[in-house]
Short mmCIF file of C-alpha atoms in Angstrom, two decimals:
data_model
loop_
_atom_site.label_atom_id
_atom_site.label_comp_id
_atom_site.label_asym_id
_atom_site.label_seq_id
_atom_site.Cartn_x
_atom_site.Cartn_y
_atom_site.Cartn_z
CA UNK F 1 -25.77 -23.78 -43.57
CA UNK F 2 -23.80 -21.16 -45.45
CA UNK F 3 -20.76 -22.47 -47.13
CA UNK F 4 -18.05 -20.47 -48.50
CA UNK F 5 -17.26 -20.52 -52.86
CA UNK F 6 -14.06 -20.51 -54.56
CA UNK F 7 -13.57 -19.45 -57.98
CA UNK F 8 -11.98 -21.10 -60.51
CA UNK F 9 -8.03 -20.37 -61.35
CA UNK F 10 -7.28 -16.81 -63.02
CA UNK F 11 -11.19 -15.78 -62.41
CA UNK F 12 -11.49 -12.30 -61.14
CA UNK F 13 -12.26 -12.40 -57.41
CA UNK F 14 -13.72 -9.12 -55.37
CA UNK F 15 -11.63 -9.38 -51.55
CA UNK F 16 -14.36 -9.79 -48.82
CA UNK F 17 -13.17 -9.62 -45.19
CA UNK F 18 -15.02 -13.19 -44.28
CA UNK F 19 -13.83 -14.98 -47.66
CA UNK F 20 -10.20 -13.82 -45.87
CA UNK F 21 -10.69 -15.42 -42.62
CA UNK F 22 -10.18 -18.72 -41.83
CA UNK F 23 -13.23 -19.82 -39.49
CA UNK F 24 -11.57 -21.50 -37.43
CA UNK F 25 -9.04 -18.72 -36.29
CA UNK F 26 -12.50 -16.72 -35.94
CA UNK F 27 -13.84 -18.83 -33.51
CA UNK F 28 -10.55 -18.63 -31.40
CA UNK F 29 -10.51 -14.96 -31.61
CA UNK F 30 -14.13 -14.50 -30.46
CA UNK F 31 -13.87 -17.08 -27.39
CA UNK F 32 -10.07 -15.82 -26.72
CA UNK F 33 -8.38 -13.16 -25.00
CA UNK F 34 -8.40 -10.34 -27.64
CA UNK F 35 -11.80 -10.22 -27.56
CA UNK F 36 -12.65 -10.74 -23.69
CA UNK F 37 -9.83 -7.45 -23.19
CA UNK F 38 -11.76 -5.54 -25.87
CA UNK F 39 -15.17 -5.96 -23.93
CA UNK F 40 -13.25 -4.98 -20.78
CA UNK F 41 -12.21 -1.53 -22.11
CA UNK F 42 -15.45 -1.18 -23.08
CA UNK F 43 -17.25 -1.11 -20.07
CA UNK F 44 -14.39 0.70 -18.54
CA UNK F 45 -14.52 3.19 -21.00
CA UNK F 46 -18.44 3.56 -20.68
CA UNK F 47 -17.91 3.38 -17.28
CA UNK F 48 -15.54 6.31 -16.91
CA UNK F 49 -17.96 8.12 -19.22
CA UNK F 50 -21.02 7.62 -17.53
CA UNK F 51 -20.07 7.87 -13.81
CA UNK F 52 -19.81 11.36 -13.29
CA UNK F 53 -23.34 11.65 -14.44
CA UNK F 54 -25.24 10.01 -11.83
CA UNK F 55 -25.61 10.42 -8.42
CA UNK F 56 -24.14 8.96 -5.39
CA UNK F 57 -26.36 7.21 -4.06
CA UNK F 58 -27.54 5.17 -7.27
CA UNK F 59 -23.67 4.55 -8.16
CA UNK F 60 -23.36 2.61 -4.71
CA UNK F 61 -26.95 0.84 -4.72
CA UNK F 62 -25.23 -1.05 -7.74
CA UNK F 63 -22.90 -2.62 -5.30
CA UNK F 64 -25.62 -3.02 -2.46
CA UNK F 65 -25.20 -7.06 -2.62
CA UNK F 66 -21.42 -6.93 -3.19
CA UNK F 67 -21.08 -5.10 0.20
CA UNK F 68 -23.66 -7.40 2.11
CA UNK F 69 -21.40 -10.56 1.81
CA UNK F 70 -18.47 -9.02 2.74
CA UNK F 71 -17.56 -10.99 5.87
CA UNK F 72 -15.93 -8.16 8.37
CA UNK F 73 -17.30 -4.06 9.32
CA UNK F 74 -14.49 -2.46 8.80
CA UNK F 75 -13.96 -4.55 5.21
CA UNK F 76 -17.38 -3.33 4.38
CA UNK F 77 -16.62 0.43 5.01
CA UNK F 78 -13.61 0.62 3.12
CA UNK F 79 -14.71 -1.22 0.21
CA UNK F 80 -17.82 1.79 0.24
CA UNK F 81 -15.74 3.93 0.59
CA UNK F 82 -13.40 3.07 -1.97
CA UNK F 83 -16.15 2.66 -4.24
CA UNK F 84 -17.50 6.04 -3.24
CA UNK F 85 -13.73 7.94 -3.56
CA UNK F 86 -13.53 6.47 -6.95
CA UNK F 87 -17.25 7.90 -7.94
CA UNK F 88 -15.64 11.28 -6.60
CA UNK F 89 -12.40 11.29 -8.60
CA UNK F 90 -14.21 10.52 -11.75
CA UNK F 91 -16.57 13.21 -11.56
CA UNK F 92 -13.67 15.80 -10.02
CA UNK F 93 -12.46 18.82 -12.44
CA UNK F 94 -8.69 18.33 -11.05
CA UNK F 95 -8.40 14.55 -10.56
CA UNK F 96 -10.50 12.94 -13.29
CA UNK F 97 -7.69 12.07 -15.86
CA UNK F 98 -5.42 10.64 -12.71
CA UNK F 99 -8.42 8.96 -11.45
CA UNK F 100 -9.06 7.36 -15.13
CA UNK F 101 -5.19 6.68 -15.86
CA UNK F 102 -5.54 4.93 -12.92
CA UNK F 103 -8.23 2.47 -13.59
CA UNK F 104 -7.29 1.79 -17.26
CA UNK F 105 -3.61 0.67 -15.23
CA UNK F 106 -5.39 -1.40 -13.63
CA UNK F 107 -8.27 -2.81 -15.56
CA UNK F 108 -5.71 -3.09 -17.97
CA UNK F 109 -2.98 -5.02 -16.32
CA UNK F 110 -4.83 -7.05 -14.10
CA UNK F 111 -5.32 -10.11 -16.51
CA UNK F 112 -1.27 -10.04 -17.13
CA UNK F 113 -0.75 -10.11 -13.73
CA UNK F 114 -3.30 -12.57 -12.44
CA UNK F 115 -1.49 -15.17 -15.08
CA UNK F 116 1.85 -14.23 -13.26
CA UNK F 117 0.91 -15.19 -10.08
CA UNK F 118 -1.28 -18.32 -11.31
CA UNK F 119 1.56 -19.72 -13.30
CA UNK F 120 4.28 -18.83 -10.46
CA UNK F 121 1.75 -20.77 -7.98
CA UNK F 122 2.20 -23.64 -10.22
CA UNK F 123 5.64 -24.01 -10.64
CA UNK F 124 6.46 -22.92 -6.85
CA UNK F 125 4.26 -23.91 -5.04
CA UNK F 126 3.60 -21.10 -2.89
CA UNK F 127 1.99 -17.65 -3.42
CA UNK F 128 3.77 -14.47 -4.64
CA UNK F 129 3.71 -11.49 -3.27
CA UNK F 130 1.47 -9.09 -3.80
CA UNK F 131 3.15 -5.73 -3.53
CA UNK F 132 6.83 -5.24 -2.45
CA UNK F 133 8.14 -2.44 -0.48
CA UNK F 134 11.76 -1.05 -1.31
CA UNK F 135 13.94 1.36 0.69
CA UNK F 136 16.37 2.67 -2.22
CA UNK F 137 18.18 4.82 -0.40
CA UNK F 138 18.40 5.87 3.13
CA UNK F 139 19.66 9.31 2.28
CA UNK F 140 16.88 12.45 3.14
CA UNK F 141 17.51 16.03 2.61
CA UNK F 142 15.80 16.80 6.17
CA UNK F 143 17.64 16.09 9.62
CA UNK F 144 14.82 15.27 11.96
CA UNK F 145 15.10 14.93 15.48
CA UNK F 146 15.66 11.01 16.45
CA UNK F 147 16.07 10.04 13.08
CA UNK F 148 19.28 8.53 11.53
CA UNK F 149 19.06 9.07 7.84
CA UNK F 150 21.86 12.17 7.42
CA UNK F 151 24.34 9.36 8.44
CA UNK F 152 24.10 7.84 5.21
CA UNK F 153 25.33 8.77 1.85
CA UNK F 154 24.67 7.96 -2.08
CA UNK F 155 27.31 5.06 -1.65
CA UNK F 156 24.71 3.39 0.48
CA UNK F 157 22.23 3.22 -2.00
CA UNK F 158 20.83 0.20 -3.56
CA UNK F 159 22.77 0.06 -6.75
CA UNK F 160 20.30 0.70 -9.98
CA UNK F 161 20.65 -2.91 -11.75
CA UNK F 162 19.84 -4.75 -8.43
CA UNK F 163 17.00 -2.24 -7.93
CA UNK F 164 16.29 -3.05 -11.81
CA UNK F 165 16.19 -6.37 -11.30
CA UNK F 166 13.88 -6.49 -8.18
CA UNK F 167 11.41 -4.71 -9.78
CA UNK F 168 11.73 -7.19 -12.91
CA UNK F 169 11.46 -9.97 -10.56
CA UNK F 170 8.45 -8.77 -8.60
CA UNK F 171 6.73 -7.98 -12.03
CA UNK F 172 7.32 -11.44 -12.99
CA UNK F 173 5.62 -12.77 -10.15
CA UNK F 174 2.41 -10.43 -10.76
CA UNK F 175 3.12 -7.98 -8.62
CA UNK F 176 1.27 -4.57 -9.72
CA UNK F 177 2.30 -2.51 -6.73
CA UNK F 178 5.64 -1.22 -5.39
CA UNK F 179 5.84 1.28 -2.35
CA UNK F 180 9.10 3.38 -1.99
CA UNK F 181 9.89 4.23 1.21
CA UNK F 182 13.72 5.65 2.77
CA UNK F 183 14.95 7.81 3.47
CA UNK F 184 13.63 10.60 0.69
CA UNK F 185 12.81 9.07 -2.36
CA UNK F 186 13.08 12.39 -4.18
CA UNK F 187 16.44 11.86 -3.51
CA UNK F 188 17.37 9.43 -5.85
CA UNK F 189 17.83 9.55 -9.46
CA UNK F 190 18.16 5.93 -9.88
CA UNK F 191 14.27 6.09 -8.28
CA UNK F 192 12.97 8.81 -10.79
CA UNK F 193 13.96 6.54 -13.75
CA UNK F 194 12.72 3.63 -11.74
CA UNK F 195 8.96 4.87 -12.06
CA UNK F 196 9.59 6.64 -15.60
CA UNK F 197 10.95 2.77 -17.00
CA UNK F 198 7.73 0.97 -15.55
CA UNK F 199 4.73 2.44 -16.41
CA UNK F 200 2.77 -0.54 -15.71
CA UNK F 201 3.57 -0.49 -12.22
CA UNK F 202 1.93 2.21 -9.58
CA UNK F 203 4.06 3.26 -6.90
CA UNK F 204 2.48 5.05 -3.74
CA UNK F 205 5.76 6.61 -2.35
CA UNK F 206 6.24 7.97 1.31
CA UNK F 207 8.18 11.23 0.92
CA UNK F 208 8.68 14.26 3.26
CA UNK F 209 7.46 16.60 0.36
CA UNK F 210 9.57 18.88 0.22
CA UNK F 211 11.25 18.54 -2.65
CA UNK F 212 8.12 18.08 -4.90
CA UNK F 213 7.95 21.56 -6.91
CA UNK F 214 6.06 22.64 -9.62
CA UNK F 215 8.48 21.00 -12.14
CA UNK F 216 8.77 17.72 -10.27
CA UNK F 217 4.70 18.02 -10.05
CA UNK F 218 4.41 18.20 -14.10
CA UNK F 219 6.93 15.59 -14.38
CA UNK F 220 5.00 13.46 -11.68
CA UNK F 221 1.55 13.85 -13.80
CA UNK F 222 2.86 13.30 -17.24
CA UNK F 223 4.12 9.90 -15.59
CA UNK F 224 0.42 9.33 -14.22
CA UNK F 225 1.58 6.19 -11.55
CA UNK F 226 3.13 7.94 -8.66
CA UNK F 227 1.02 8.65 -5.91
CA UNK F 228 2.75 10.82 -3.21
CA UNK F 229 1.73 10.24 0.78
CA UNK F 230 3.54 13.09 2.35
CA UNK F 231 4.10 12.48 6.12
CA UNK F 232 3.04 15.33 9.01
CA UNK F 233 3.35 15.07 13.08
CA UNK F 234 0.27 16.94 12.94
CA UNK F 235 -0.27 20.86 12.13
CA UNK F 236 2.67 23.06 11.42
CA UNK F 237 3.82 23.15 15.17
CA UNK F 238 4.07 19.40 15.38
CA UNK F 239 5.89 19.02 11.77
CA UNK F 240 8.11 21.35 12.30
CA UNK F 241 9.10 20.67 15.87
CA UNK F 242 9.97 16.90 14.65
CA UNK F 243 11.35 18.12 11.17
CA UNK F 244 13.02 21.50 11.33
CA UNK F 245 11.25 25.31 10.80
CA UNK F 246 9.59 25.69 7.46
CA UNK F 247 8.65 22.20 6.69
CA UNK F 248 5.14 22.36 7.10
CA UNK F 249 4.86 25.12 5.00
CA UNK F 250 6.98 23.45 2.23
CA UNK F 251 5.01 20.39 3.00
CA UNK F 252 1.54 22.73 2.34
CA UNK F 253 3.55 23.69 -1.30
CA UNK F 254 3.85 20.21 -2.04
CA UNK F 255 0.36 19.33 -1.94
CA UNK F 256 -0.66 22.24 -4.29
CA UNK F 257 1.94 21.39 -6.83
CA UNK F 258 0.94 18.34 -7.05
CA UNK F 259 -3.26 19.30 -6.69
CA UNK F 260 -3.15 21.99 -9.55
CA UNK F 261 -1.20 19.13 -11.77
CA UNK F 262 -4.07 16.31 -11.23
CA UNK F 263 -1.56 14.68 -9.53
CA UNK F 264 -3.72 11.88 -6.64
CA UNK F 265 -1.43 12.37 -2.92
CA UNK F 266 -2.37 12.16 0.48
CA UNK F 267 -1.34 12.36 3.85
CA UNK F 268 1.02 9.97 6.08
CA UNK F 269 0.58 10.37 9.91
CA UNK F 270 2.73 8.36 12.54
CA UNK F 271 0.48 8.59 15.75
CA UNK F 272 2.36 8.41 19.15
CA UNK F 273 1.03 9.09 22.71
CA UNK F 274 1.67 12.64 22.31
CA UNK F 275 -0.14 13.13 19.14
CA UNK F 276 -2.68 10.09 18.80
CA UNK F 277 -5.71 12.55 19.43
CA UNK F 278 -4.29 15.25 17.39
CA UNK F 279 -4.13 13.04 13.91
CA UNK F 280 -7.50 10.97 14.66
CA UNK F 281 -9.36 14.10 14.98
CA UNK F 282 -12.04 15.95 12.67
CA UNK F 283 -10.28 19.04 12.28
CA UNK F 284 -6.90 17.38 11.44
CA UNK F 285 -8.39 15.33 8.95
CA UNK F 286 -10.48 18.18 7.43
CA UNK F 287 -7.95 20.07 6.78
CA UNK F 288 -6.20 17.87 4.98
CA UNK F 289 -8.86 16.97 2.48
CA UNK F 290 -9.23 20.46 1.99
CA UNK F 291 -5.71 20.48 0.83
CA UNK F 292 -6.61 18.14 -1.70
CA UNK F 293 -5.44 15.14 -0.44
CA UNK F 294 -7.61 12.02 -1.28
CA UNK F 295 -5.91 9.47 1.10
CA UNK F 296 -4.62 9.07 4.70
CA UNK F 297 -1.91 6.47 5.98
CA UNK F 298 -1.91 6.31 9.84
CA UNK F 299 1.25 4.11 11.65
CA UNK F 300 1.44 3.33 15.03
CA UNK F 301 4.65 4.63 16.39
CA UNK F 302 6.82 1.18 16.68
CA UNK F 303 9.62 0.84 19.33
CA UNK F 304 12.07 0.30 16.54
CA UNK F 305 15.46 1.96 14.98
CA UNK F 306 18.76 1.97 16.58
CA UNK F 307 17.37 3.81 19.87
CA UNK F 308 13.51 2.64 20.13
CA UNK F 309 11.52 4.22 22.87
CA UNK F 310 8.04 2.31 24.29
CA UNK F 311 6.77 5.33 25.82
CA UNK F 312 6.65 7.04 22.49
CA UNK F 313 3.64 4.33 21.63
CA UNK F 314 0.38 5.32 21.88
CA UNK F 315 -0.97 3.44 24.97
CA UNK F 316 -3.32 0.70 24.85
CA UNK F 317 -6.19 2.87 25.36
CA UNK F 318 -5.05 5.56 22.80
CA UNK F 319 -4.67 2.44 19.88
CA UNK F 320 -8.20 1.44 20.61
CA UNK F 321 -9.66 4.85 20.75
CA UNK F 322 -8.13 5.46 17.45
CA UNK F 323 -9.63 2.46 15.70
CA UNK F 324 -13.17 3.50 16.61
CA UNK F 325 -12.23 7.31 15.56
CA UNK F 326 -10.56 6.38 11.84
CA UNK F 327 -14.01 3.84 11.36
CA UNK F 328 -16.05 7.04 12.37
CA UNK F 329 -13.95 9.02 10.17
CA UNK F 330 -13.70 6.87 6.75
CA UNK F 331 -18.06 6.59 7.27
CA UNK F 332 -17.63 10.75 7.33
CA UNK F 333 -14.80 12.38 4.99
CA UNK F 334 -14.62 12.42 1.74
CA UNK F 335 -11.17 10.59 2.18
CA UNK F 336 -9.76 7.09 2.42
CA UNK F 337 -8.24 6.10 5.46
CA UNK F 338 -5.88 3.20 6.14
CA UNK F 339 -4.41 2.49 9.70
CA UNK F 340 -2.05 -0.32 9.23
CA UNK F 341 -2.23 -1.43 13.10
CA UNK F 342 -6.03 -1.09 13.82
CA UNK F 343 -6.86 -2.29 10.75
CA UNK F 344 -6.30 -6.58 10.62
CA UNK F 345 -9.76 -6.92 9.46
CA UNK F 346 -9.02 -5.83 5.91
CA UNK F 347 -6.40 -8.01 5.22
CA UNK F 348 -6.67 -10.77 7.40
CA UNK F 349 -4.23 -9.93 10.03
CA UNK F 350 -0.04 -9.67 9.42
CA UNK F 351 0.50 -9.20 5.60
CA UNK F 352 4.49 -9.18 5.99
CA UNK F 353 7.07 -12.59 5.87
CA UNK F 354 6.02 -13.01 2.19
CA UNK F 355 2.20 -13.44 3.08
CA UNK F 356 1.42 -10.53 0.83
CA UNK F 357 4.53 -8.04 0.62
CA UNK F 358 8.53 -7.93 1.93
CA UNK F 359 10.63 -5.03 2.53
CA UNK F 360 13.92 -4.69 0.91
CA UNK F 361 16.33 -2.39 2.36
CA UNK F 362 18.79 0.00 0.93
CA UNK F 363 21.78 -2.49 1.62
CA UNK F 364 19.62 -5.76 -0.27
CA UNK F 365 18.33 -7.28 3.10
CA UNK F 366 14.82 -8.52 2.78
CA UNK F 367 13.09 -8.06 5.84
CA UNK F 368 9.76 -9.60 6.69
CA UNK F 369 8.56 -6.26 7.30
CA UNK F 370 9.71 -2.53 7.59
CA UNK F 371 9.38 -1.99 10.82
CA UNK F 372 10.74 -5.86 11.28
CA UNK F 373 14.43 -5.36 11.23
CA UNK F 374 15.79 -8.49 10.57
CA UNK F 375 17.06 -10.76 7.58
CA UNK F 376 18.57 -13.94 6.94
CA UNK F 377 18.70 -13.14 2.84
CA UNK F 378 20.03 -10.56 0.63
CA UNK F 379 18.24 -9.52 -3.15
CA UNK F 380 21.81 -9.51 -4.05
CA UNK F 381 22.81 -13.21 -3.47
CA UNK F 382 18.94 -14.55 -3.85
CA UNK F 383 16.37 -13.85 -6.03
CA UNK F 384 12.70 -12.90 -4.49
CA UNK F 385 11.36 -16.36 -5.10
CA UNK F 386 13.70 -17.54 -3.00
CA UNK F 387 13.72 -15.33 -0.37
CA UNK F 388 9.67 -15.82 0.00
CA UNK F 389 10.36 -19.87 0.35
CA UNK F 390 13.47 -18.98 3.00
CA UNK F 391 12.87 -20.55 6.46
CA UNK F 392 12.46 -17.34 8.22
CA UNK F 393 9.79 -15.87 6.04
CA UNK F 394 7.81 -19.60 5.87
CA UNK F 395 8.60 -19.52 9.58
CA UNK F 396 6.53 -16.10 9.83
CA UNK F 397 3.53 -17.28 7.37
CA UNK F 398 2.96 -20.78 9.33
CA UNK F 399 1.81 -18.89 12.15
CA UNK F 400 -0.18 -16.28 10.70
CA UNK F 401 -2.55 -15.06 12.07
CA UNK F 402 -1.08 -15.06 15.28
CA UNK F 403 -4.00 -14.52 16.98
CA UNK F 404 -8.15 -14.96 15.99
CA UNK F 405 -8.73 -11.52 17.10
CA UNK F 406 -7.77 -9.62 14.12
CA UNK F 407 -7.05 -6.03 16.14
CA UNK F 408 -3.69 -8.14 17.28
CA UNK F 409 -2.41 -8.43 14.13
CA UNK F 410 1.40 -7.57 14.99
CA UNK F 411 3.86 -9.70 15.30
CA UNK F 412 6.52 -7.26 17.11
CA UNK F 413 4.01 -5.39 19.37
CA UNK F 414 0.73 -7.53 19.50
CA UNK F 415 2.46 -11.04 19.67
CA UNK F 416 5.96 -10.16 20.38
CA UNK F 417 6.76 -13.80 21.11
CA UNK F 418 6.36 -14.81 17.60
CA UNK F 419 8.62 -12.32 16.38
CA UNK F 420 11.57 -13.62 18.77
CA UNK F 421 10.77 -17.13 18.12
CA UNK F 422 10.59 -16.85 14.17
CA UNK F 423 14.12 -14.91 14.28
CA UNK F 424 15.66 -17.87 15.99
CA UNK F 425 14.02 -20.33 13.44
CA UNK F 426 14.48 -18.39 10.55
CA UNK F 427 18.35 -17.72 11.47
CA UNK F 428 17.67 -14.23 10.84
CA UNK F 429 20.35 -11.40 12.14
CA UNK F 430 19.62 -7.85 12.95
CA UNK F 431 19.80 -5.42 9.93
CA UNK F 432 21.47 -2.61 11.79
CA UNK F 433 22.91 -2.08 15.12
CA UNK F 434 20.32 -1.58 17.75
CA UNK F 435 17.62 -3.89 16.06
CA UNK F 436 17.81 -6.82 18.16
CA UNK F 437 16.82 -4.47 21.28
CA UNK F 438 13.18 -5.35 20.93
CA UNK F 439 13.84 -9.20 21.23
CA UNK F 440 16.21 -8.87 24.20
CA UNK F 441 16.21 -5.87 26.66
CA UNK F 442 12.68 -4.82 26.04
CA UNK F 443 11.28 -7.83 24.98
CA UNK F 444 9.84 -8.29 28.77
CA UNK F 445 7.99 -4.33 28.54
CA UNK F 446 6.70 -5.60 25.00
CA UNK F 447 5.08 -8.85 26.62
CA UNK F 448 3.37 -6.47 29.15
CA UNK F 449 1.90 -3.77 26.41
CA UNK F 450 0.58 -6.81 24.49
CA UNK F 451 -0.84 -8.16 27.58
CA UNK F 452 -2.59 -5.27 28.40
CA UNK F 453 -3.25 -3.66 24.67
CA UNK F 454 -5.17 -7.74 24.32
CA UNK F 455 -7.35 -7.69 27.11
CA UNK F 456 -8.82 -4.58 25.67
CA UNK F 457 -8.64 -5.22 21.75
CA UNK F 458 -10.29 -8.72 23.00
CA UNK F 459 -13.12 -6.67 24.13
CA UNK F 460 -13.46 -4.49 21.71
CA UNK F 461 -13.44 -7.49 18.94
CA UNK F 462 -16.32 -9.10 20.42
CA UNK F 463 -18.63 -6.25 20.99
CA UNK F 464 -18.48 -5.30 17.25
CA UNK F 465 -17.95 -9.48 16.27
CA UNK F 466 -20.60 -10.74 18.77
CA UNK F 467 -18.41 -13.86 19.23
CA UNK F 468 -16.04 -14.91 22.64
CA UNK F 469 -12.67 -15.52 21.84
CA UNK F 470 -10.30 -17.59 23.65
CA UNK F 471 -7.70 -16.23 25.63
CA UNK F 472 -5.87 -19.05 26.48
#
């Protein structure tokens, strides 16, 4: 064994790195985190390097045994396809340093966070979210037919040190995600600064679009962890019958701002029964990844809002048809595609009530969900720890999933009879006037869509599962 020499007192030395070092403090350092993050960038950075150099099809035969134990189809595809968009950014001239930011945001935070929510397991007890969604403000600059955001005004905003301290909290907790929703985010200044003061946060941020310019496009890519999904009815006929003359077109402006900037976007479609065809189609989705965009958000019209209508919903025969056509289409474009009602597969059913995210309105009330409009807490009297252990939001998780069959994953249309009975338990009130309506006057219509939407979802689950579920 090599041991280490000291000279004598007042000898002249020559400094060597390893004489400095104590050995035991280098043993810590190789075996501790320092080193294990330095390895990480590595192979990120080689990775980023390396990608765009070879093809397709060998970049996804590296994952061929990843994707063979994944347990569900649909988990399967988007996983591939994920994989496969992130191939494509990394080897694209215009989103290859948004693509890379991206991944380095990641890569780079994830240990942080995955300590967060480890330790705040620990000392809770119960899991932490993993994204939150917050509704700053309610103010838009658009006055859309049906919609009641030009009633409200700046004072109704969420005021900027609760805001601050949400996002703190959520942070704290290890959450790496935050989606803005409204209302118009561009609205707000307090929600510009917002994303400027956390860069190690992404935010994916519904918007109308039109107020994303060329300036607010540089300012958007020098920040590097916004990603814009801009919503449409459909083509420019549809937008603009919903959302006044001209939108589309400012809408179209939008997405080439933010395209020639690097900047990654995508669409945000809300099918209904008059345009479910229209947004699950080929041409529709075509042109849209034409436009640049590298991701598309489908919704299912819900029956809520302070005058919901049921026969805006897609029927029960539309919602399945669209499931089969947005599997067909995420094996097909070069896009990914996320519908957040025909797709309970990926995440296991209902992710709201705390499971994985909450919605926090522009007045403080923490809903179990946006499209959920009720609360029994405010982020302004409770912090998010204790809104997640609240009886209304432990109520919610308890039951979930409501149902085996994983294409019912909804609580207010799939398995309305949860959401009535978990308002009652949780003591939870209606967050604006009208809210309530889907628990009393059409709660009995809601039974009868969910009723018939099950008998064919139930079919449609075990042709693709192979397994008979039990309907009683």
């Amino acid at each position: 064994m090599r041991t280490r020499t000291t000279s004598a007192p007042g000898a002249k030395t020559s400094p060597r790195i390893l004489d400095a070092i104590d050995p035991a403090q280098l043993v810590n350092f190789l075996g501790g985190k320092q080193v294990r993050n330095l390895a990480l960038r590595t192979v990120l950075e080689t990775t980023i390097r390396i990608v765009p150099h070879i093809s397709e099809t060998r970049f996804m035969g590296l994952f061929d045994r990843t994707l063979a134990n994944v347990q569900y189809p649909e988990r399967r595809e988007v996983l591939a396809e994920t994989l496969l968009m992130t191939k494509r950014l990394l080897s694209s001239q215009e989103y290859r340093k948004s693509a890379a930011t991206l991944l380095r945001r990641i890569v780079g935070e994830q240990s942080k966070y995955t300590h967060a929510q480890a330790a705040f397991i620990q000392k809770h007890g119960v899991k932490p979210l993993d994204l939150i969604v917050i509704s700053p403000s309610m103010r838009c600059n658009l006055h859309c037919y049906g919609c009641y955001a030009g009633e409200y005004s700046k004072a109704d905003d969420l005021p900027a040190d609760v805001l601050k301290r949400v996002i703190a909290e959520a942070k704290d907790m290890g959450v790496h995600l935050a989606v803005i929703s409204g209302g118009e985010p561009f609205i707000s200044y307090d929600v510009l600064q917002t994303w400027e003061d956390n860069p190690d946060l992404s935010f994916i941020v519904y918007t109308n679009g039109t107020l994303i310019d060329a300036s607010m496009a540089r300012r958007l890519a020098k920040m590097g962890n916004v990603y814009p999904a801009i919503s449409v009815e459909g083509f420019e006929p549809e937008t603009d019958q919903r959302r006044g003359k001209g939108t589309f077109a400012r809408v179209l402006g939008a997405m080439e701002n933010l395209r020639q900037e690097g900047v990654l976007f995508g669409f945000s479609a809300t099918a209904t029964r008059a345009n479910n065809e229209l947004v699950s189609s080929s041409e529709f989705v075509d042109f849209f990844v034409h436009k640049g965009c590298m991701m598309g958000w489908y919704f299912n019209y819900m029956p809520v809002g302070r005058t919901p209508d049921l026969d805006l919903m897609p029927t029960p025969e539309q919602r399945i048809a669209r499931w089969r056509r947005v599997r067909e289409l995420r094996r097909t474009k070069p896009i990914l595609l996320a519908d957040f009602w025909c797709d309970g597969a990926l995440a296991g059913g209902c992710i709201a009530g705390g499971r994985a995210y909450l919605h926090v309105t522009c007045t403080g009330d923490a809903e179990p969900c946006v499209f959920a409009h009720f609360a029994a807490d405010n982020v302004k009297d409770k912090s998010l720890t204790e809104i997640i252990k609240s009886p209304l939001f432990c109520a919610i998780r308890s039951r979930q999933p409501y149902s085996p069959n994983l294409l019912r994953p909804c609580m207010i249309i799939d398995n309305p009879d949860v959401l009535r009975t978990v308002v009652v338990e949780g003591g939870a009130h209606p967050t604006h006037e009208g809210a309530d309506t889907i628990v009393g006057p059409l709660a009995s219509r809601l039974d009868s869509y969910a009723f018939e939407y099950g008998k064919l979802a139930d079919s449609a689950w075990e042709a693709e599962h192979g397994n008979t579920l039990d309907r009683h």
